[in-house]
XYZ file of C-alpha atoms in Angstrom:
512
model
C 85.335 54.910 95.171
C 84.996 58.682 94.861
C 81.385 58.778 96.089
C 82.268 56.965 99.309
C 85.220 59.283 99.859
C 82.918 62.254 99.310
C 80.441 60.907 101.893
C 83.221 60.417 104.445
C 84.638 63.896 103.885
C 81.187 65.509 104.115
C 79.558 63.120 106.573
C 78.144 65.861 108.803
C 76.475 67.594 105.855
C 75.296 64.281 104.379
C 73.595 63.321 107.645
C 71.984 66.768 107.920
C 70.622 66.605 104.369
C 69.444 63.032 104.906
C 67.585 64.169 108.029
C 65.951 67.002 106.084
C 64.969 64.552 103.342
C 63.373 62.154 105.824
C 61.521 65.040 107.491
C 60.139 66.329 104.174
C 59.035 62.914 102.928
C 57.774 61.583 106.269
C 55.918 64.686 107.369
C 54.227 65.195 103.994
C 53.108 61.536 103.883
C 51.689 61.673 107.403
C 49.882 64.959 106.779
C 48.454 63.493 103.560
C 47.283 60.427 105.509
C 45.649 62.598 108.168
C 43.564 64.241 105.436
C 43.165 61.468 102.861
C 41.979 58.658 105.169
C 38.981 60.576 106.602
C 38.173 61.954 103.159
C 38.379 58.450 101.692
C 36.011 57.118 104.344
C 33.528 59.901 103.625
C 33.857 59.390 99.872
C 33.292 55.620 100.201
C 29.977 56.202 101.992
C 28.930 59.118 99.764
C 29.808 58.390 96.115
C 28.640 61.842 95.001
C 31.360 63.318 97.211
C 33.955 60.752 96.159
C 33.898 61.439 92.416
C 34.920 65.125 92.591
C 37.497 64.403 95.327
C 39.220 61.750 93.242
C 39.020 63.959 90.144
C 40.668 66.826 92.048
C 43.421 64.559 93.376
C 43.973 63.233 89.846
C 44.286 66.786 88.542
C 46.942 67.574 91.148
C 48.970 64.557 90.005
C 49.132 65.909 86.451
C 50.929 69.102 87.534
C 54.728 68.750 87.118
C 56.716 69.155 90.328
C 58.551 72.340 89.344
C 55.313 73.857 88.055
C 53.656 73.057 91.382
C 56.415 74.920 93.216
C 55.945 77.808 90.804
C 52.228 77.963 91.639
C 52.894 77.853 95.374
C 55.732 80.395 95.534
C 53.567 83.563 95.428
C 51.030 82.321 97.999
C 51.237 84.207 101.321
C 50.752 81.314 103.776
C 51.549 78.114 101.899
C 54.126 79.546 99.525
C 57.537 81.142 99.576
C 60.763 79.191 99.579
C 61.833 76.597 102.093
C 60.283 73.598 103.799
C 56.712 74.897 103.974
C 56.287 75.005 100.223
C 57.958 71.620 99.770
C 55.745 69.955 102.383
C 52.600 71.424 100.823
C 53.588 70.215 97.341
C 54.611 66.740 98.512
C 51.443 66.435 100.583
C 49.313 67.227 97.555
C 51.095 64.534 95.531
C 50.655 61.975 98.344
C 46.888 62.483 98.649
C 45.759 60.487 95.603
C 47.192 57.022 96.375
C 46.005 57.135 99.997
C 42.592 58.480 99.013
C 42.105 55.866 96.291
C 43.179 52.883 98.401
C 41.042 54.016 101.335
C 37.975 54.215 99.085
C 38.846 50.864 97.505
C 39.367 49.247 100.884
C 35.996 50.402 102.241
C 33.932 49.761 99.109
C 35.549 46.375 98.516
C 34.152 44.864 101.708
C 31.586 42.136 101.055
C 28.016 43.389 101.555
C 27.163 40.332 103.643
C 29.757 41.376 106.237
C 28.068 44.758 106.671
C 24.649 43.154 106.797
C 25.832 40.795 109.532
C 27.039 43.754 111.573
C 23.749 45.564 111.156
C 21.866 42.388 112.138
C 23.900 42.308 115.354
C 22.610 45.801 116.153
C 25.755 47.774 115.379
C 25.438 51.515 114.911
C 27.070 53.083 111.812
C 29.913 54.286 114.029
C 30.483 50.818 115.480
C 30.285 49.285 112.007
C 32.949 51.657 110.752
C 35.360 51.201 113.641
C 34.886 47.504 114.312
C 34.261 46.094 110.837
C 35.011 48.326 107.874
C 38.269 49.957 108.855
C 39.944 46.812 110.230
C 39.214 45.079 106.933
C 40.375 48.113 104.919
C 43.691 48.497 106.768
C 45.741 46.399 104.279
C 44.494 48.536 101.401
C 45.179 51.779 103.304
C 48.709 50.661 104.197
C 49.266 49.872 100.525
C 48.350 53.454 99.667
C 50.680 54.769 102.369
C 53.447 52.658 100.882
C 52.985 54.142 97.425
C 52.671 57.693 98.790
C 55.790 57.370 100.959
C 57.968 56.059 98.121
C 56.733 58.804 95.789
C 57.408 61.406 98.498
C 60.985 60.203 99.011
C 61.649 60.422 95.277
C 59.880 63.745 94.775
C 61.579 65.342 97.789
C 64.756 65.709 95.723
C 62.985 68.446 93.736
C 62.465 70.410 96.968
C 66.053 71.659 96.816
C 64.983 73.928 93.938
C 63.058 76.075 96.427
C 65.613 75.980 99.240
C 63.982 73.211 101.265
C 67.168 71.175 101.597
C 67.297 67.410 101.417
C 69.467 65.145 99.286
C 68.380 67.042 96.186
C 70.911 69.692 97.266
C 73.707 67.417 96.060
C 71.892 66.570 92.842
C 71.357 70.217 91.919
C 74.843 71.171 93.068
C 76.317 68.394 90.962
C 74.353 69.523 87.922
C 75.565 73.088 88.427
C 79.166 71.879 88.679
C 78.699 69.098 86.066
C 80.136 66.731 88.689
C 78.888 63.127 88.563
C 80.320 62.362 92.009
C 78.242 65.050 93.703
C 75.117 64.008 91.766
C 75.559 60.394 92.874
C 76.254 61.525 96.439
C 72.639 62.693 96.556
C 70.987 60.244 94.180
C 72.270 57.022 95.757
C 71.087 57.773 99.334
C 67.732 59.004 97.996
C 67.214 55.804 96.004
C 68.352 53.663 98.934
C 65.997 55.491 101.283
C 63.086 54.897 98.871
C 63.881 51.174 98.748
C 64.105 50.929 102.550
C 60.791 52.751 102.994
C 59.172 50.507 100.406
C 60.523 47.395 102.144
C 59.404 48.555 105.605
C 55.890 49.391 104.452
C 55.680 46.148 102.440
C 56.363 44.306 105.685
C 53.693 46.389 107.454
C 51.265 45.676 104.608
C 51.889 41.929 104.837
C 51.495 42.036 108.602
C 48.228 43.986 108.422
C 46.890 41.545 105.826
C 47.270 38.670 108.292
C 45.840 40.569 111.264
C 42.396 42.140 111.038
C 42.048 42.575 114.777
C 40.554 45.686 116.305
C 43.849 47.104 117.526
C 45.240 47.138 113.971
C 42.682 49.833 113.270
C 43.277 52.205 116.125
C 47.047 52.120 115.806
C 47.320 53.642 112.298
C 44.529 56.150 112.952
C 46.099 57.249 116.222
C 49.445 57.631 114.482
C 47.860 59.697 111.700
C 46.100 61.966 114.194
C 49.222 62.377 116.339
C 51.440 63.214 113.413
C 48.800 65.555 112.066
C 49.205 67.596 115.261
C 52.990 67.272 115.056
C 52.817 68.498 111.468
C 51.022 71.663 112.534
C 53.640 72.240 115.229
C 56.487 71.587 112.803
C 54.836 73.922 110.303
C 55.045 76.742 112.806
C 58.665 75.938 113.585
C 59.588 75.855 109.904
C 57.740 79.111 109.263
C 59.540 80.910 112.086
C 62.897 82.556 111.588
C 64.894 84.532 114.123
C 65.261 88.192 113.229
C 69.032 88.179 113.749
C 69.583 85.563 111.024
C 70.277 86.828 107.506
C 69.214 84.537 104.650
C 71.460 84.580 101.589
C 70.119 83.094 98.360
C 71.550 82.257 94.966
C 70.506 80.861 91.602
C 71.329 77.356 90.474
C 74.650 77.517 88.626
C 78.279 77.450 89.729
C 79.003 81.182 89.593
C 75.948 81.942 91.704
C 76.980 79.354 94.296
C 80.389 81.032 94.584
C 78.903 84.534 94.787
C 76.349 83.385 97.346
C 79.156 81.989 99.506
C 81.229 85.162 99.115
C 78.300 87.291 100.294
C 77.426 84.889 103.118
C 80.991 84.585 104.399
C 81.476 88.354 104.171
C 78.365 88.991 106.280
C 79.497 86.412 108.839
C 83.037 87.757 109.020
C 82.573 91.523 108.718
C 79.063 92.035 110.130
C 79.157 89.310 112.773
C 75.675 88.077 111.844
C 74.424 84.520 111.590
C 73.694 83.459 108.014
C 71.240 80.890 106.704
C 72.238 79.813 103.204
C 69.473 79.151 100.665
C 71.788 78.615 97.744
C 71.055 76.744 94.533
C 67.472 77.948 94.224
C 65.759 77.858 90.841
C 66.177 80.578 88.235
C 65.840 84.334 88.313
C 62.138 84.595 89.059
C 62.295 82.184 92.010
C 65.056 84.238 93.623
C 63.218 87.476 92.880
C 59.956 86.226 94.385
C 61.785 84.871 97.412
C 63.412 88.267 97.988
C 60.129 90.138 97.528
C 58.341 87.784 99.934
C 61.035 88.049 102.599
C 62.118 84.412 102.341
C 65.660 85.555 101.569
C 67.344 88.837 102.441
C 69.981 89.199 99.737
C 71.243 87.556 96.560
C 73.405 88.551 93.592
C 71.545 89.578 90.435
C 72.710 90.939 87.083
C 71.535 94.375 85.932
C 70.541 93.285 82.407
C 68.631 90.312 83.792
C 66.814 92.494 86.309
C 65.941 95.033 83.614
C 64.437 92.546 81.161
C 63.478 89.349 83.014
C 62.414 90.799 86.383
C 60.884 94.141 85.402
C 60.045 93.507 81.751
C 61.700 96.684 80.490
C 63.085 97.107 76.950
C 66.721 96.325 76.271
C 69.234 99.013 77.089
C 72.893 99.302 76.143
C 74.086 102.159 78.368
C 75.562 100.720 81.568
C 74.774 103.851 83.580
C 71.186 104.040 82.305
C 70.515 100.365 82.952
C 71.910 100.542 86.496
C 69.935 103.710 87.299
C 66.702 102.257 85.924
C 67.091 98.992 87.806
C 67.982 100.779 91.052
C 64.838 102.919 90.811
C 62.612 99.928 90.005
C 63.959 97.940 92.958
C 63.541 100.920 95.288
C 59.824 101.109 94.461
C 59.393 97.537 95.704
C 61.257 97.885 99.000
C 64.540 96.487 97.759
C 67.965 98.079 97.395
C 70.530 97.675 94.632
C 73.985 97.714 96.246
C 77.222 98.712 94.447
C 78.378 96.387 91.614
C 80.862 93.668 92.505
C 83.120 94.593 89.599
C 82.447 92.330 86.615
C 79.992 92.072 83.733
C 78.728 88.539 83.100
C 77.014 89.047 79.794
C 75.642 86.217 77.700
C 78.265 84.675 75.440
C 77.392 82.789 72.264
C 79.816 79.881 72.301
C 81.197 77.522 69.660
C 83.886 74.848 69.792
C 87.423 76.221 69.610
C 88.323 73.849 66.789
C 85.388 75.078 64.681
C 86.202 78.717 65.386
C 89.803 78.285 64.280
C 88.993 76.166 61.213
C 86.172 78.410 59.918
C 87.390 81.782 61.094
C 84.455 82.340 63.460
C 84.907 85.524 65.476
C 81.481 87.145 65.805
C 77.809 86.202 66.074
C 77.478 87.437 62.465
C 79.889 84.662 61.456
C 77.779 82.143 63.384
C 74.625 83.351 61.589
C 76.297 82.415 58.315
C 76.855 78.843 59.511
C 73.574 78.499 61.426
C 71.512 76.758 58.699
C 73.788 73.716 59.142
C 73.914 73.888 62.947
C 72.020 72.587 65.938
C 71.743 74.704 69.075
C 70.876 74.151 72.736
C 70.021 76.848 75.262
C 69.128 77.084 78.926
C 65.446 77.326 79.777
C 65.609 81.018 80.701
C 67.439 82.045 77.523
C 64.638 80.635 75.385
C 61.942 82.576 77.245
C 63.380 85.909 78.355
C 63.106 89.118 76.279
C 66.884 89.395 75.828
C 67.152 85.741 74.814
C 67.129 83.679 71.664
C 64.090 85.125 69.884
C 65.442 88.674 69.921
C 68.982 87.492 69.138
C 67.796 85.526 66.103
C 65.898 88.557 64.878
C 68.828 90.931 65.435
C 71.390 88.732 63.663
C 69.130 86.883 61.209
C 69.956 83.477 62.682
C 68.134 80.567 61.007
C 68.993 77.205 62.531
C 68.552 73.825 60.855
C 65.969 72.904 63.521
C 64.435 74.586 66.574
C 66.957 74.814 69.441
C 66.816 72.259 72.218
C 66.245 73.354 75.807
C 68.251 71.879 78.676
C 69.861 72.797 81.957
C 72.408 75.572 81.370
C 75.243 73.603 82.985
C 74.752 70.700 80.586
C 74.853 72.802 77.423
C 78.637 73.272 77.705
C 79.256 69.519 77.668
C 76.767 69.055 74.823
C 78.706 71.606 72.750
C 82.130 70.191 73.569
C 81.020 66.632 72.747
C 79.617 67.634 69.355
C 75.960 67.059 70.209
C 75.184 70.694 69.326
C 77.095 73.476 67.571
C 75.986 76.674 69.325
C 75.021 77.536 72.901
C 74.456 80.631 75.004
C 76.727 80.530 78.039
C 78.098 82.918 80.629
C 81.050 85.082 79.631
C 82.750 84.271 82.935
C 82.192 80.500 82.860
C 85.214 78.409 83.768
C 84.092 75.734 81.306
C 84.975 77.997 78.364
C 88.631 77.518 79.208
C 88.303 73.946 80.426
C 86.498 72.663 77.311
C 88.300 74.825 74.695
C 85.250 76.870 73.709
C 85.254 80.306 72.045
C 82.984 83.244 72.842
C 81.803 85.131 69.752
C 81.825 88.939 69.658
C 78.446 90.658 70.000
C 79.235 93.185 67.262
C 75.670 94.573 67.146
C 75.621 95.167 70.938
C 72.450 93.108 71.312
C 73.001 92.060 74.910
C 72.614 94.706 77.612
C 75.238 95.035 80.375
C 75.001 92.361 83.063
C 76.887 93.839 85.989
C 76.807 91.530 89.015
C 75.094 93.424 91.851
C 73.867 92.354 95.285
C 70.149 93.061 95.789
C 68.859 93.202 99.361
C 65.634 93.886 101.217
C 65.651 97.497 102.418
C 64.003 96.414 105.670
C 66.901 94.066 106.424
C 69.507 96.712 105.603
C 67.812 99.174 107.948
C 67.689 96.578 110.714
C 71.328 95.586 110.137
C 73.359 98.551 108.823
C 76.496 96.510 109.497
C 75.302 94.089 106.796
C 75.164 96.910 104.233
C 78.681 98.027 105.151
C 79.992 94.474 104.854
C 78.497 93.877 101.411
C 79.532 97.300 100.136
C 83.078 96.319 101.040
C 82.944 93.871 98.109
C 82.255 96.654 95.587
C 84.616 96.512 92.613
C 86.713 93.708 94.109
C 85.643 90.856 91.819
C 86.943 91.329 88.300
C 85.916 89.238 85.303
C 89.303 87.502 85.506
C 88.722 86.674 89.178
C 85.289 85.272 88.392
C 86.556 83.167 85.509
C 89.273 81.715 87.738
C 86.823 80.936 90.534
C 84.357 79.347 88.100
C 87.211 77.308 86.624
C 88.125 75.970 90.046
C 84.531 74.929 90.729
C 83.497 73.690 87.278
C 86.754 72.148 86.058
C 88.786 71.365 89.190
C 85.694 70.324 91.232
C 86.584 72.486 94.230
C 83.654 73.214 96.602
C 82.186 76.709 96.069
C 82.561 77.497 99.782
C 86.308 76.745 99.640
C 86.772 78.840 96.497
C 84.901 81.774 98.073
C 87.024 81.449 101.231
C 90.211 81.489 99.152
C 89.099 84.637 97.328
C 88.259 86.486 100.535
C 91.613 85.465 101.992
C 93.378 86.986 98.984
C 94.650 83.643 97.745
C 93.237 84.021 94.222
C 95.673 86.381 92.501
C 95.238 87.307 88.836
C 98.389 88.428 87.023
């Protein structure tokens, strides 16, 4: 089976990602317990406090995971990319089940039991520790069980903000449209969730049969201990050595290759240690991470920076766009380094068979057919200023129905399989060749130039001038033909991006 072979070949990486996944899920659940159990106890004794607490926890649950990460990214202490943000988000999601079951466990105790304790002369503190909490332990463990399983499942999303975990394989597989890589992350994550559920089910059954005093102090002591460990781990996760350069990338195949090329170049030519935060979310996540200092360098595209990052009007002059973007980055403490050598503009794609049968050569030709077509675009293309809305206005495109939105990597397969008739892809995508797609000419020059350019923090370049020299050594070396070949190897031949980048740097990818 290909998945098993993949695990064996990448066993060191699989174990590392599994460890990260367990850390994210376990730490967030324990931190949530350290907060939710005391809050639940207080809420059970003071209903006026309980109602707003539960309402707030309910509100948190309604926020989608990716949206939660988007809210947290700009925050100075709890945000940024990496494990901190993931642990905060997962902790927030774990609060509600533990809070609810703690309240239910305390309030569900028979009044006569409390009255008997009071009649025996127990103080409120003694009543809590010796009566209420021992009886509420089964309910609290039930909440921990739900929270832990949810945390294990939700931790896969953490890879979108560079926090690692088994979600790395899921996102990487989506970027490469590789089912084997997706399953390599999804199967262990699902198995881990089942094992956690089984272990906590056993603990729940055991606590149901034993209401002795020591069953109370054990869980509370564990929660308190891990609360302290969480604070310590937080500091460790927040710290980063100054001699480590963090390289980021967006979440599609070309960006993974470019991220590896930059990372390997810095390691080889500058002699610096590199921490890879590849496969982050879209443009704005990478931009915020760079501005916040969570990454030091990533590859951007000039047209994307002009419109999506800085909100400037479209421009068609390559020199003007590059100069404008360089000046805008410089004002924010970031440096635009020399272009890598290729322009990855948007490409409106149709099936090769349709293009040949109907004589489709330009976007104007597609506009003529559009009333009978369905389209699908990546999330960014639907929202950005140089995306679908402006394109439809420029070419007069009127589709049969509003375009669908989906992950960019999946749109190619949707087009090739006949599910849709028009997509917006990357001009350098290897799937154009692999799936027999045709890129239509942008005869009205709607799309601005999208030269691939490394963007780095000026502070990092000043601290490591050897890093600047290493990256500048890549200037002009990657042609569009090189990039198409490398994307083809990753997207069609399923070669790992790191291996493809290594082959390019070794001069093994020759374009004739």
